[in-house]
PDB file of C-alpha atoms and ligand atoms in Angstrom:
ATOM      1  CA  UNK C  23       0.000   0.000   0.000  1.00 57.00           C
ATOM      2  CA  UNK C  24       1.174   3.523  -0.577  1.00 77.00           C
ATOM      3  CA  UNK C  25       1.896   5.407   2.597  1.00 92.00           C
ATOM      4  CA  UNK C  26       1.452   9.049   3.396  1.00 97.00           C
ATOM      5  CA  UNK C  27       3.315  11.201   5.914  1.00 98.00           C
ATOM      6  CA  UNK C  28       1.546  14.056   7.679  1.00 98.00           C
ATOM      7  CA  UNK C  29       3.174  16.654   9.926  1.00 98.00           C
ATOM      8  CA  UNK C  30       1.416  18.176  12.944  1.00 98.00           C
ATOM      9  CA  UNK C  31       2.966  21.216  14.581  1.00 98.00           C
ATOM     10  CA  UNK C  32       2.215  21.591  18.289  1.00 98.00           C
ATOM     11  CA  UNK C  33       2.992  24.337  20.802  1.00 98.00           C
ATOM     12  CA  UNK C  34       5.493  23.721  23.631  1.00 96.00           C
ATOM     13  CA  UNK C  35       6.255  25.739  26.763  1.00 94.00           C
ATOM     14  CA  UNK C  36       9.988  25.581  25.951  1.00 91.00           C
ATOM     15  CA  UNK C  37      12.412  28.052  24.378  1.00 88.00           C
ATOM     16  CA  UNK C  38      12.697  25.810  21.325  1.00 91.00           C
ATOM     17  CA  UNK C  39       9.121  26.676  20.310  1.00 95.00           C
ATOM     18  CA  UNK C  40       6.767  24.380  18.394  1.00 98.00           C
ATOM     19  CA  UNK C  41       7.461  20.686  17.969  1.00 98.00           C
ATOM     20  CA  UNK C  42       6.683  18.611  14.865  1.00 98.00           C
ATOM     21  CA  UNK C  43       5.201  15.145  15.146  1.00 98.00           C
ATOM     22  CA  UNK C  44       4.628  12.893  12.144  1.00 98.00           C
ATOM     23  CA  UNK C  45       1.745  10.600  11.358  1.00 98.00           C
ATOM     24  CA  UNK C  46       2.592   7.848   8.878  1.00 98.00           C
ATOM     25  CA  UNK C  47      -0.439   6.247   7.306  1.00 98.00           C
ATOM     26  CA  UNK C  48       1.114   2.847   6.480  1.00 97.00           C
ATOM     27  CA  UNK C  49      -0.018  -0.725   7.241  1.00 97.00           C
ATOM     28  CA  UNK C  50      -0.202   0.506  10.803  1.00 97.00           C
ATOM     29  CA  UNK C  51      -1.223   4.051  11.575  1.00 97.00           C
ATOM     30  CA  UNK C  52       2.021   5.169  13.176  1.00 98.00           C
ATOM     31  CA  UNK C  53       2.819   8.347  15.023  1.00 98.00           C
ATOM     32  CA  UNK C  54       6.421   9.482  15.431  1.00 98.00           C
ATOM     33  CA  UNK C  55       6.648  11.556  18.633  1.00 98.00           C
ATOM     34  CA  UNK C  56       3.626  13.121  20.238  1.00 97.00           C
ATOM     35  CA  UNK C  57       4.277  16.497  21.902  1.00 97.00           C
ATOM     36  CA  UNK C  58       4.543  17.910  25.446  1.00 97.00           C
ATOM     37  CA  UNK C  59       2.044  17.223  28.204  1.00 96.00           C
ATOM     38  CA  UNK C  60       0.004  20.421  28.039  1.00 97.00           C
ATOM     39  CA  UNK C  61      -3.709  20.999  27.432  1.00 97.00           C
ATOM     40  CA  UNK C  62      -2.835  23.359  24.608  1.00 98.00           C
ATOM     41  CA  UNK C  63      -0.784  20.749  22.736  1.00 98.00           C
ATOM     42  CA  UNK C  64      -3.503  18.147  23.266  1.00 98.00           C
ATOM     43  CA  UNK C  65      -6.236  20.377  21.805  1.00 98.00           C
ATOM     44  CA  UNK C  66      -4.021  21.119  18.795  1.00 98.00           C
ATOM     45  CA  UNK C  67      -3.107  17.485  18.347  1.00 98.00           C
ATOM     46  CA  UNK C  68      -6.721  16.333  18.303  1.00 97.00           C
ATOM     47  CA  UNK C  69      -7.821  19.053  15.982  1.00 98.00           C
ATOM     48  CA  UNK C  70      -4.983  18.434  13.497  1.00 98.00           C
ATOM     49  CA  UNK C  71      -5.522  14.674  13.365  1.00 98.00           C
ATOM     50  CA  UNK C  72      -9.252  15.185  12.823  1.00 98.00           C
ATOM     51  CA  UNK C  73      -8.537  17.679  10.050  1.00 98.00           C
ATOM     52  CA  UNK C  74      -6.991  14.895   7.976  1.00 97.00           C
ATOM     53  CA  UNK C  75      -9.787  12.452   8.658  1.00 97.00           C
ATOM     54  CA  UNK C  76      -8.437  10.336  11.520  1.00 97.00           C
ATOM     55  CA  UNK C  77      -9.269  10.071  15.200  1.00 96.00           C
ATOM     56  CA  UNK C  78      -6.878   9.761  18.107  1.00 95.00           C
ATOM     57  CA  UNK C  79      -8.237   6.243  18.727  1.00 95.00           C
ATOM     58  CA  UNK C  80      -7.101   5.188  15.248  1.00 96.00           C
ATOM     59  CA  UNK C  81      -3.411   5.459  16.180  1.00 97.00           C
ATOM     60  CA  UNK C  82      -1.924   1.973  16.468  1.00 97.00           C
ATOM     61  CA  UNK C  83       1.638   2.706  17.498  1.00 97.00           C
ATOM     62  CA  UNK C  84       3.764   5.625  18.655  1.00 98.00           C
ATOM     63  CA  UNK C  85       7.499   5.612  17.996  1.00 98.00           C
ATOM     64  CA  UNK C  86       9.365   7.905  20.374  1.00 98.00           C
ATOM     65  CA  UNK C  87      12.578   9.312  18.894  1.00 98.00           C
ATOM     66  CA  UNK C  88      13.872  10.273  22.341  1.00 98.00           C
ATOM     67  CA  UNK C  89      12.697  10.857  25.879  1.00 97.00           C
ATOM     68  CA  UNK C  90      12.552  14.683  25.934  1.00 96.00           C
ATOM     69  CA  UNK C  91       9.220  15.995  27.248  1.00 96.00           C
ATOM     70  CA  UNK C  92       8.399  18.055  24.146  1.00 97.00           C
ATOM     71  CA  UNK C  93       8.413  14.776  22.169  1.00 98.00           C
ATOM     72  CA  UNK C  94       6.764  12.347  24.590  1.00 98.00           C
ATOM     73  CA  UNK C  95       4.606  14.098  27.208  1.00 97.00           C
ATOM     74  CA  UNK C  96       1.235  13.751  25.508  1.00 97.00           C
ATOM     75  CA  UNK C  97       1.652   9.969  25.544  1.00 97.00           C
ATOM     76  CA  UNK C  98      -0.032  10.212  28.956  1.00 96.00           C
ATOM     77  CA  UNK C  99      -3.211  11.298  27.178  1.00 96.00           C
ATOM     78  CA  UNK C 100      -3.446   8.260  24.918  1.00 95.00           C
ATOM     79  CA  UNK C 101      -1.759   5.529  26.932  1.00 92.00           C
ATOM     80  CA  UNK C 102      -5.020   3.833  27.824  1.00 79.00           C
ATOM     81  CA  UNK C 103      -6.044   3.503  24.210  1.00 73.00           C
ATOM     82  CA  UNK C 104      -5.131   0.370  22.327  1.00 89.00           C
ATOM     83  CA  UNK C 105      -1.785   1.774  21.277  1.00 96.00           C
ATOM     84  CA  UNK C 106       1.750   0.434  21.583  1.00 96.00           C
ATOM     85  CA  UNK C 107       4.816   2.535  22.318  1.00 98.00           C
ATOM     86  CA  UNK C 108       8.107   1.854  20.586  1.00 98.00           C
ATOM     87  CA  UNK C 109      11.522   3.198  21.592  1.00 98.00           C
ATOM     88  CA  UNK C 110      15.143   2.389  22.492  1.00 98.00           C
ATOM     89  CA  UNK C 111      15.970   0.607  25.757  1.00 98.00           C
ATOM     90  CA  UNK C 112      17.741   3.644  27.257  1.00 97.00           C
ATOM     91  CA  UNK C 113      14.452   5.549  27.356  1.00 97.00           C
ATOM     92  CA  UNK C 114      12.534   3.055  29.479  1.00 97.00           C
ATOM     93  CA  UNK C 115      13.488   4.489  32.903  1.00 96.00           C
ATOM     94  CA  UNK C 116      13.030   8.080  31.658  1.00 96.00           C
ATOM     95  CA  UNK C 117       9.488   7.168  30.662  1.00 96.00           C
ATOM     96  CA  UNK C 118       8.847   5.150  33.813  1.00 93.00           C
ATOM     97  CA  UNK C 119      10.159   7.868  36.137  1.00 92.00           C
ATOM     98  CA  UNK C 120      10.268   5.633  39.202  1.00 92.00           C
ATOM     99  CA  UNK C 121      12.274   6.411  42.330  1.00 94.00           C
ATOM    100  CA  UNK C 122      15.305   4.399  41.209  1.00 95.00           C
ATOM    101  CA  UNK C 123      15.524   6.473  38.045  1.00 94.00           C
ATOM    102  CA  UNK C 124      14.929   9.819  39.773  1.00 93.00           C
ATOM    103  CA  UNK C 125      17.708   9.080  42.268  1.00 94.00           C
ATOM    104  CA  UNK C 126      20.087   8.078  39.458  1.00 95.00           C
ATOM    105  CA  UNK C 127      19.117  11.210  37.514  1.00 94.00           C
ATOM    106  CA  UNK C 128      19.620  13.616  40.409  1.00 93.00           C
ATOM    107  CA  UNK C 129      22.885  12.051  41.598  1.00 93.00           C
ATOM    108  CA  UNK C 130      24.327  12.248  38.104  1.00 95.00           C
ATOM    109  CA  UNK C 131      23.547  15.951  37.644  1.00 94.00           C
ATOM    110  CA  UNK C 132      24.677  16.766  41.209  1.00 93.00           C
ATOM    111  CA  UNK C 133      28.074  15.285  40.404  1.00 94.00           C
ATOM    112  CA  UNK C 134      28.520  16.839  36.964  1.00 95.00           C
ATOM    113  CA  UNK C 135      27.403  20.295  38.078  1.00 94.00           C
ATOM    114  CA  UNK C 136      29.695  20.127  41.105  1.00 94.00           C
ATOM    115  CA  UNK C 137      32.633  19.190  38.904  1.00 96.00           C
ATOM    116  CA  UNK C 138      31.815  22.104  36.618  1.00 96.00           C
ATOM    117  CA  UNK C 139      32.104  24.480  39.571  1.00 96.00           C
ATOM    118  CA  UNK C 140      28.615  25.936  39.341  1.00 93.00           C
ATOM    119  CA  UNK C 141      28.483  26.670  43.105  1.00 83.00           C
ATOM    120  CA  UNK C 142      25.818  29.286  43.924  1.00 82.00           C
ATOM    121  CA  UNK C 143      23.724  28.325  40.864  1.00 83.00           C
ATOM    122  CA  UNK C 144      23.701  24.642  41.732  1.00 82.00           C
ATOM    123  CA  UNK C 145      20.190  24.678  43.188  1.00 86.00           C
ATOM    124  CA  UNK C 146      18.831  26.657  40.283  1.00 86.00           C
ATOM    125  CA  UNK C 147      20.360  24.250  37.758  1.00 85.00           C
ATOM    126  CA  UNK C 148      18.942  21.236  39.588  1.00 85.00           C
ATOM    127  CA  UNK C 149      15.466  22.706  39.780  1.00 86.00           C
ATOM    128  CA  UNK C 150      15.548  23.654  36.074  1.00 85.00           C
ATOM    129  CA  UNK C 151      16.455  20.108  35.125  1.00 84.00           C
ATOM    130  CA  UNK C 152      13.784  18.620  37.415  1.00 85.00           C
ATOM    131  CA  UNK C 153      11.008  20.990  36.314  1.00 86.00           C
ATOM    132  CA  UNK C 154      11.544  19.837  32.747  1.00 85.00           C
ATOM    133  CA  UNK C 155      10.318  16.363  33.701  1.00 89.00           C
ATOM    134  CA  UNK C 156       6.879  17.749  34.633  1.00 90.00           C
ATOM    135  CA  UNK C 157       6.006  17.930  30.929  1.00 93.00           C
ATOM    136  CA  UNK C 158       7.017  14.320  30.348  1.00 94.00           C
ATOM    137  CA  UNK C 159       4.856  11.210  30.658  1.00 95.00           C
ATOM    138  CA  UNK C 160       4.772   8.002  32.667  1.00 95.00           C
ATOM    139  CA  UNK C 161       4.297   5.113  30.275  1.00 96.00           C
ATOM    140  CA  UNK C 162       5.515   1.602  29.588  1.00 95.00           C
ATOM    141  CA  UNK C 163       7.359   1.013  26.319  1.00 97.00           C
ATOM    142  CA  UNK C 164       5.862  -2.063  24.645  1.00 96.00           C
ATOM    143  CA  UNK C 165       8.468  -2.656  21.951  1.00 97.00           C
ATOM    144  CA  UNK C 166      12.174  -2.022  22.413  1.00 98.00           C
ATOM    145  CA  UNK C 167      14.055  -1.545  19.154  1.00 98.00           C
ATOM    146  CA  UNK C 168      17.690  -1.119  18.214  1.00 98.00           C
ATOM    147  CA  UNK C 169      19.961  -0.210  15.310  1.00 98.00           C
ATOM    148  CA  UNK C 170      18.812  -1.669  12.002  1.00 98.00           C
ATOM    149  CA  UNK C 171      15.468  -2.972  13.248  1.00 98.00           C
ATOM    150  CA  UNK C 172      12.388  -2.821  11.097  1.00 97.00           C
ATOM    151  CA  UNK C 173       9.175  -1.848  12.798  1.00 95.00           C
ATOM    152  CA  UNK C 174       6.015  -3.899  12.343  1.00 95.00           C
ATOM    153  CA  UNK C 175       3.510  -2.185  10.104  1.00 96.00           C
ATOM    154  CA  UNK C 176       6.070   0.214   8.685  1.00 97.00           C
ATOM    155  CA  UNK C 177       7.629  -1.611   5.764  1.00 96.00           C
ATOM    156  CA  UNK C 178      10.764  -0.107   4.279  1.00 96.00           C
ATOM    157  CA  UNK C 179      11.760   1.915   7.336  1.00 98.00           C
ATOM    158  CA  UNK C 180      14.593   1.036   9.689  1.00 98.00           C
ATOM    159  CA  UNK C 181      15.753   2.335  13.037  1.00 98.00           C
ATOM    160  CA  UNK C 182      19.045   4.232  13.134  1.00 98.00           C
ATOM    161  CA  UNK C 183      20.478   4.931  16.552  1.00 98.00           C
ATOM    162  CA  UNK C 184      21.552   8.571  16.578  1.00 98.00           C
ATOM    163  CA  UNK C 185      22.668   9.381  20.141  1.00 98.00           C
ATOM    164  CA  UNK C 186      24.122  12.745  21.058  1.00 98.00           C
ATOM    165  CA  UNK C 187      21.321  15.262  21.367  1.00 98.00           C
ATOM    166  CA  UNK C 188      19.793  12.727  23.723  1.00 98.00           C
ATOM    167  CA  UNK C 189      21.000   9.373  24.934  1.00 97.00           C
ATOM    168  CA  UNK C 190      18.628   6.841  23.415  1.00 96.00           C
ATOM    169  CA  UNK C 191      17.879   8.980  20.359  1.00 98.00           C
ATOM    170  CA  UNK C 192      16.623   7.149  17.289  1.00 98.00           C
ATOM    171  CA  UNK C 193      15.840   8.264  13.773  1.00 98.00           C
ATOM    172  CA  UNK C 194      13.697   6.433  11.233  1.00 98.00           C
ATOM    173  CA  UNK C 195      15.210   5.948   7.820  1.00 98.00           C
ATOM    174  CA  UNK C 196      13.516   5.007   4.574  1.00 98.00           C
ATOM    175  CA  UNK C 197      16.339   3.956   2.317  1.00 96.00           C
ATOM    176  CA  UNK C 198      14.391   3.815  -0.944  1.00 96.00           C
ATOM    177  CA  UNK C 199      13.625   7.532  -0.744  1.00 96.00           C
ATOM    178  CA  UNK C 200      16.483   8.740   1.471  1.00 98.00           C
ATOM    179  CA  UNK C 201      14.003  10.121   4.027  1.00 98.00           C
ATOM    180  CA  UNK C 202      15.000  10.479   7.665  1.00 98.00           C
ATOM    181  CA  UNK C 203      12.461  11.279  10.361  1.00 98.00           C
ATOM    182  CA  UNK C 204      15.101  12.680  12.611  1.00 98.00           C
ATOM    183  CA  UNK C 205      13.608  13.874  15.920  1.00 98.00           C
ATOM    184  CA  UNK C 206      16.071  16.493  17.177  1.00 98.00           C
ATOM    185  CA  UNK C 207      19.077  15.033  15.400  1.00 98.00           C
ATOM    186  CA  UNK C 208      19.252  17.600  12.591  1.00 97.00           C
ATOM    187  CA  UNK C 209      17.340  20.875  12.767  1.00 97.00           C
ATOM    188  CA  UNK C 210      17.587  23.552  10.114  1.00 96.00           C
ATOM    189  CA  UNK C 211      17.327  26.822  12.027  1.00 95.00           C
ATOM    190  CA  UNK C 212      19.235  25.904  15.203  1.00 93.00           C
ATOM    191  CA  UNK C 213      22.160  23.669  15.995  1.00 92.00           C
ATOM    192  CA  UNK C 214      20.854  20.828  18.098  1.00 93.00           C
ATOM    193  CA  UNK C 215      22.396  20.704  21.557  1.00 94.00           C
ATOM    194  CA  UNK C 216      24.289  17.601  22.682  1.00 97.00           C
ATOM    195  CA  UNK C 217      22.761  17.586  26.151  1.00 96.00           C
ATOM    196  CA  UNK C 218      24.538  16.285  29.240  1.00 96.00           C
ATOM    197  CA  UNK C 219      22.611  13.155  30.200  1.00 97.00           C
ATOM    198  CA  UNK C 220      23.197  10.314  32.627  1.00 97.00           C
ATOM    199  CA  UNK C 221      24.451   6.935  31.450  1.00 97.00           C
ATOM    200  CA  UNK C 222      22.076   3.961  31.770  1.00 96.00           C
ATOM    201  CA  UNK C 223      21.377   2.944  35.377  1.00 94.00           C
ATOM    202  CA  UNK C 224      24.302   0.865  36.636  1.00 93.00           C
ATOM    203  CA  UNK C 225      26.881   2.507  34.359  1.00 94.00           C
ATOM    204  CA  UNK C 226      29.274   4.972  35.990  1.00 91.00           C
ATOM    205  CA  UNK C 227      30.993   6.745  33.133  1.00 95.00           C
ATOM    206  CA  UNK C 228      29.494  10.002  31.870  1.00 97.00           C
ATOM    207  CA  UNK C 229      28.535   9.802  28.192  1.00 98.00           C
ATOM    208  CA  UNK C 230      30.593  12.190  26.028  1.00 98.00           C
ATOM    209  CA  UNK C 231      27.556  13.529  24.291  1.00 98.00           C
ATOM    210  CA  UNK C 232      29.142  15.879  21.751  1.00 98.00           C
ATOM    211  CA  UNK C 233      31.498  13.132  20.592  1.00 98.00           C
ATOM    212  CA  UNK C 234      28.533  10.797  20.179  1.00 98.00           C
ATOM    213  CA  UNK C 235      26.590  13.508  18.410  1.00 98.00           C
ATOM    214  CA  UNK C 236      29.386  14.098  15.902  1.00 98.00           C
ATOM    215  CA  UNK C 237      29.463  10.381  15.088  1.00 98.00           C
ATOM    216  CA  UNK C 238      25.686  10.364  14.654  1.00 98.00           C
ATOM    217  CA  UNK C 239      25.892  13.425  12.378  1.00 98.00           C
ATOM    218  CA  UNK C 240      28.390  11.566  10.202  1.00 98.00           C
ATOM    219  CA  UNK C 241      25.819   8.791   9.889  1.00 98.00           C
ATOM    220  CA  UNK C 242      23.605  11.207   7.948  1.00 98.00           C
ATOM    221  CA  UNK C 243      26.432  11.475   5.396  1.00 98.00           C
ATOM    222  CA  UNK C 244      27.164   7.759   5.467  1.00 98.00           C
ATOM    223  CA  UNK C 245      23.529   6.885   4.719  1.00 98.00           C
ATOM    224  CA  UNK C 246      23.331   9.620   2.088  1.00 98.00           C
ATOM    225  CA  UNK C 247      20.172  11.070   3.600  1.00 98.00           C
ATOM    226  CA  UNK C 248      18.311  13.249   1.105  1.00 98.00           C
ATOM    227  CA  UNK C 249      15.667  14.852   3.276  1.00 98.00           C
ATOM    228  CA  UNK C 250      15.116  15.179   7.016  1.00 98.00           C
ATOM    229  CA  UNK C 251      11.715  15.618   8.600  1.00 98.00           C
ATOM    230  CA  UNK C 252      12.825  17.387  11.739  1.00 98.00           C
ATOM    231  CA  UNK C 253      11.345  17.586  15.202  1.00 98.00           C
ATOM    232  CA  UNK C 254      11.420  21.373  15.063  1.00 98.00           C
ATOM    233  CA  UNK C 255      11.234  23.806  12.154  1.00 97.00           C
ATOM    234  CA  UNK C 256      11.267  23.216   8.432  1.00 97.00           C
ATOM    235  CA  UNK C 257      12.057  20.138   6.389  1.00 98.00           C
ATOM    236  CA  UNK C 258      15.813  19.922   5.706  1.00 98.00           C
ATOM    237  CA  UNK C 259      16.503  19.376   2.003  1.00 98.00           C
ATOM    238  CA  UNK C 260      20.285  19.719   2.150  1.00 95.00           C
ATOM    239  CA  UNK C 261      21.178  17.577   5.162  1.00 98.00           C
ATOM    240  CA  UNK C 262      24.702  16.658   4.031  1.00 98.00           C
ATOM    241  CA  UNK C 263      25.672  20.291   3.635  1.00 97.00           C
ATOM    242  CA  UNK C 264      24.047  21.232   6.933  1.00 98.00           C
ATOM    243  CA  UNK C 265      25.796  18.429   8.797  1.00 98.00           C
ATOM    244  CA  UNK C 266      29.200  19.488   7.426  1.00 98.00           C
ATOM    245  CA  UNK C 267      28.468  23.033   8.533  1.00 97.00           C
ATOM    246  CA  UNK C 268      27.537  21.894  12.044  1.00 97.00           C
ATOM    247  CA  UNK C 269      30.693  19.778  12.382  1.00 98.00           C
ATOM    248  CA  UNK C 270      32.879  22.735  11.382  1.00 98.00           C
ATOM    249  CA  UNK C 271      31.061  25.124  13.757  1.00 97.00           C
ATOM    250  CA  UNK C 272      31.742  22.712  16.623  1.00 98.00           C
ATOM    251  CA  UNK C 273      35.444  22.673  15.812  1.00 98.00           C
ATOM    252  CA  UNK C 274      35.466  26.475  15.707  1.00 98.00           C
ATOM    253  CA  UNK C 275      33.768  26.740  19.079  1.00 97.00           C
ATOM    254  CA  UNK C 276      36.271  24.285  20.560  1.00 98.00           C
ATOM    255  CA  UNK C 277      39.117  26.450  19.250  1.00 97.00           C
ATOM    256  CA  UNK C 278      37.496  29.493  20.858  1.00 97.00           C
ATOM    257  CA  UNK C 279      37.461  27.723  24.198  1.00 98.00           C
ATOM    258  CA  UNK C 280      41.065  26.662  23.722  1.00 97.00           C
ATOM    259  CA  UNK C 281      42.103  30.292  23.336  1.00 96.00           C
ATOM    260  CA  UNK C 282      40.240  31.154  26.583  1.00 96.00           C
ATOM    261  CA  UNK C 283      42.285  28.649  28.543  1.00 97.00           C
ATOM    262  CA  UNK C 284      45.631  29.415  27.001  1.00 95.00           C
ATOM    263  CA  UNK C 285      46.816  31.627  29.826  1.00 91.00           C
ATOM    264  CA  UNK C 286      44.749  30.429  32.766  1.00 94.00           C
ATOM    265  CA  UNK C 287      42.983  27.310  33.967  1.00 96.00           C
ATOM    266  CA  UNK C 288      39.221  27.748  34.182  1.00 98.00           C
ATOM    267  CA  UNK C 289      36.372  25.667  35.525  1.00 98.00           C
ATOM    268  CA  UNK C 290      33.652  24.471  33.160  1.00 97.00           C
ATOM    269  CA  UNK C 291      31.247  27.006  34.594  1.00 97.00           C
ATOM    270  CA  UNK C 292      33.723  29.883  34.178  1.00 97.00           C
ATOM    271  CA  UNK C 293      34.056  28.943  30.529  1.00 98.00           C
ATOM    272  CA  UNK C 294      30.278  28.625  30.198  1.00 97.00           C
ATOM    273  CA  UNK C 295      29.760  32.173  31.513  1.00 97.00           C
ATOM    274  CA  UNK C 296      32.317  33.553  29.059  1.00 97.00           C
ATOM    275  CA  UNK C 297      30.855  31.661  26.125  1.00 97.00           C
ATOM    276  CA  UNK C 298      27.234  32.549  26.842  1.00 97.00           C
ATOM    277  CA  UNK C 299      27.266  35.727  28.954  1.00 96.00           C
ATOM    278  CA  UNK C 300      23.687  36.757  28.212  1.00 96.00           C
ATOM    279  CA  UNK C 301      21.865  33.432  28.414  1.00 93.00           C
ATOM    280  CA  UNK C 302      23.794  31.110  30.706  1.00 93.00           C
ATOM    281  CA  UNK C 303      21.589  31.809  33.712  1.00 90.00           C
ATOM    282  CA  UNK C 304      18.296  31.315  31.889  1.00 90.00           C
ATOM    283  CA  UNK C 305      19.511  28.192  30.108  1.00 90.00           C
ATOM    284  CA  UNK C 306      21.930  26.580  32.526  1.00 91.00           C
ATOM    285  CA  UNK C 307      21.359  23.061  31.251  1.00 91.00           C
ATOM    286  CA  UNK C 308      21.804  23.916  27.579  1.00 93.00           C
ATOM    287  CA  UNK C 309      24.804  26.215  27.966  1.00 95.00           C
ATOM    288  CA  UNK C 310      26.650  23.896  30.331  1.00 96.00           C
ATOM    289  CA  UNK C 311      26.040  20.985  27.969  1.00 97.00           C
ATOM    290  CA  UNK C 312      27.441  23.013  25.120  1.00 97.00           C
ATOM    291  CA  UNK C 313      30.522  23.925  27.179  1.00 98.00           C
ATOM    292  CA  UNK C 314      31.228  20.475  28.549  1.00 98.00           C
ATOM    293  CA  UNK C 315      30.708  18.861  25.148  1.00 98.00           C
ATOM    294  CA  UNK C 316      33.353  21.049  23.553  1.00 98.00           C
ATOM    295  CA  UNK C 317      35.747  20.416  26.446  1.00 98.00           C
ATOM    296  CA  UNK C 318      35.241  16.698  25.829  1.00 98.00           C
ATOM    297  CA  UNK C 319      36.067  17.298  22.177  1.00 98.00           C
ATOM    298  CA  UNK C 320      39.297  19.123  23.069  1.00 98.00           C
ATOM    299  CA  UNK C 321      40.201  16.431  25.556  1.00 97.00           C
ATOM    300  CA  UNK C 322      39.604  13.692  22.968  1.00 97.00           C
ATOM    301  CA  UNK C 323      42.016  15.525  20.672  1.00 97.00           C
ATOM    302  CA  UNK C 324      44.541  15.663  23.489  1.00 97.00           C
ATOM    303  CA  UNK C 325      44.617  19.465  23.423  1.00 97.00           C
ATOM    304  CA  UNK C 326      43.879  20.179  27.077  1.00 97.00           C
ATOM    305  CA  UNK C 327      44.913  19.218  30.580  1.00 96.00           C
ATOM    306  CA  UNK C 328      42.314  18.663  33.271  1.00 96.00           C
ATOM    307  CA  UNK C 329      43.027  19.064  36.961  1.00 96.00           C
ATOM    308  CA  UNK C 330      40.721  18.196  39.839  1.00 97.00           C
ATOM    309  CA  UNK C 331      40.904  20.785  42.646  1.00 96.00           C
ATOM    310  CA  UNK C 332      38.665  19.918  45.591  1.00 95.00           C
ATOM    311  CA  UNK C 333      36.113  18.225  43.388  1.00 95.00           C
ATOM    312  CA  UNK C 334      36.007  20.955  40.701  1.00 97.00           C
ATOM    313  CA  UNK C 335      37.620  20.292  37.332  1.00 98.00           C
ATOM    314  CA  UNK C 336      39.893  22.971  35.870  1.00 98.00           C
ATOM    315  CA  UNK C 337      40.855  22.988  32.227  1.00 98.00           C
ATOM    316  CA  UNK C 338      43.840  24.545  30.504  1.00 97.00           C
ATOM    317  CA  UNK C 339      45.516  24.284  27.142  1.00 97.00           C
ATOM    318  CA  UNK C 340      47.958  21.425  27.024  1.00 94.00           C
ATOM    319  CA  UNK C 341      51.404  22.499  28.145  1.00 83.00           C
ATOM    320  CA  UNK C 342      50.219  25.882  29.508  1.00 74.00           C
ATOM    321  CA  UNK C 343      51.077  26.347  33.180  1.00 56.00           C
ATOM    322  CA  UNK C 344      47.996  25.848  35.331  1.00 48.00           C
ATOM    323  CA  UNK C 345      47.416  28.368  38.095  1.00 47.00           C
TER     324      UNK C 345
HETATM  325 ZN1  LIG V 402      15.121  16.884  22.321  1.00 76.80          ZN
END
């Protein structure tokens, strides 16, 4: 049967603005992402699905590209319908939100923020990161997928794991047409942030999210993706070009940081404030992720030294005398 892809654009309470979710009318009526848990998004969602002749109850499966609230929250509104949720294993605890997960989540951010030297803004950062979860959902994932899997009722599409923006981020790829439904992997008007996120429960090591993200961006080139249906903003018709641009911008930002720490050793938070003087306080999570990611990149290239002073990490250019 011939399939059709529809895009619904829903409001979110976040700085990123509207989110796009995609309805694929294939053998199974499949939704990719669903929107944040707000009344406003729900009203919009229902009205847009009815506009194209379907009802909410017709949805048979929902594939969640990643666990961020603007993509999953509304799942709470349809979870009692006869619908199955599909996602990567990493996302299960994020979508379950039980005490074990919340403890793991909070302990991870406590540690990373302490190491970054955030001090008096620690509480603010923790409450920002916690408040975000209010717009998420509490659901059980019915089908766990992984790299290369096909999804029942969606012939011709495969799962590509594209971690970086989020741990447990997947994209759906239709090889015959070069279409990628990419969640927040590639967005036209903004560079997607490689957010600091905890490893799976039971794993100690912090994921190096920008390094992962760069590998996942290269996948777009490797698979010769022709068009990306993005989670925010317009359709991307030149993904290979855009990806190259993003990779170069990241290298430039890393070089900028390197010049900041040529003469003095700075904590992650000091660097964050210098990189984003006007927005760091409003967007602590995003700006610190951006900073730490680029420090990871410099460290992976062996360009910096890191020193732990009383639990806070200080970074300086390799060979420069630390203070
Ligand atoms: Zn996201």
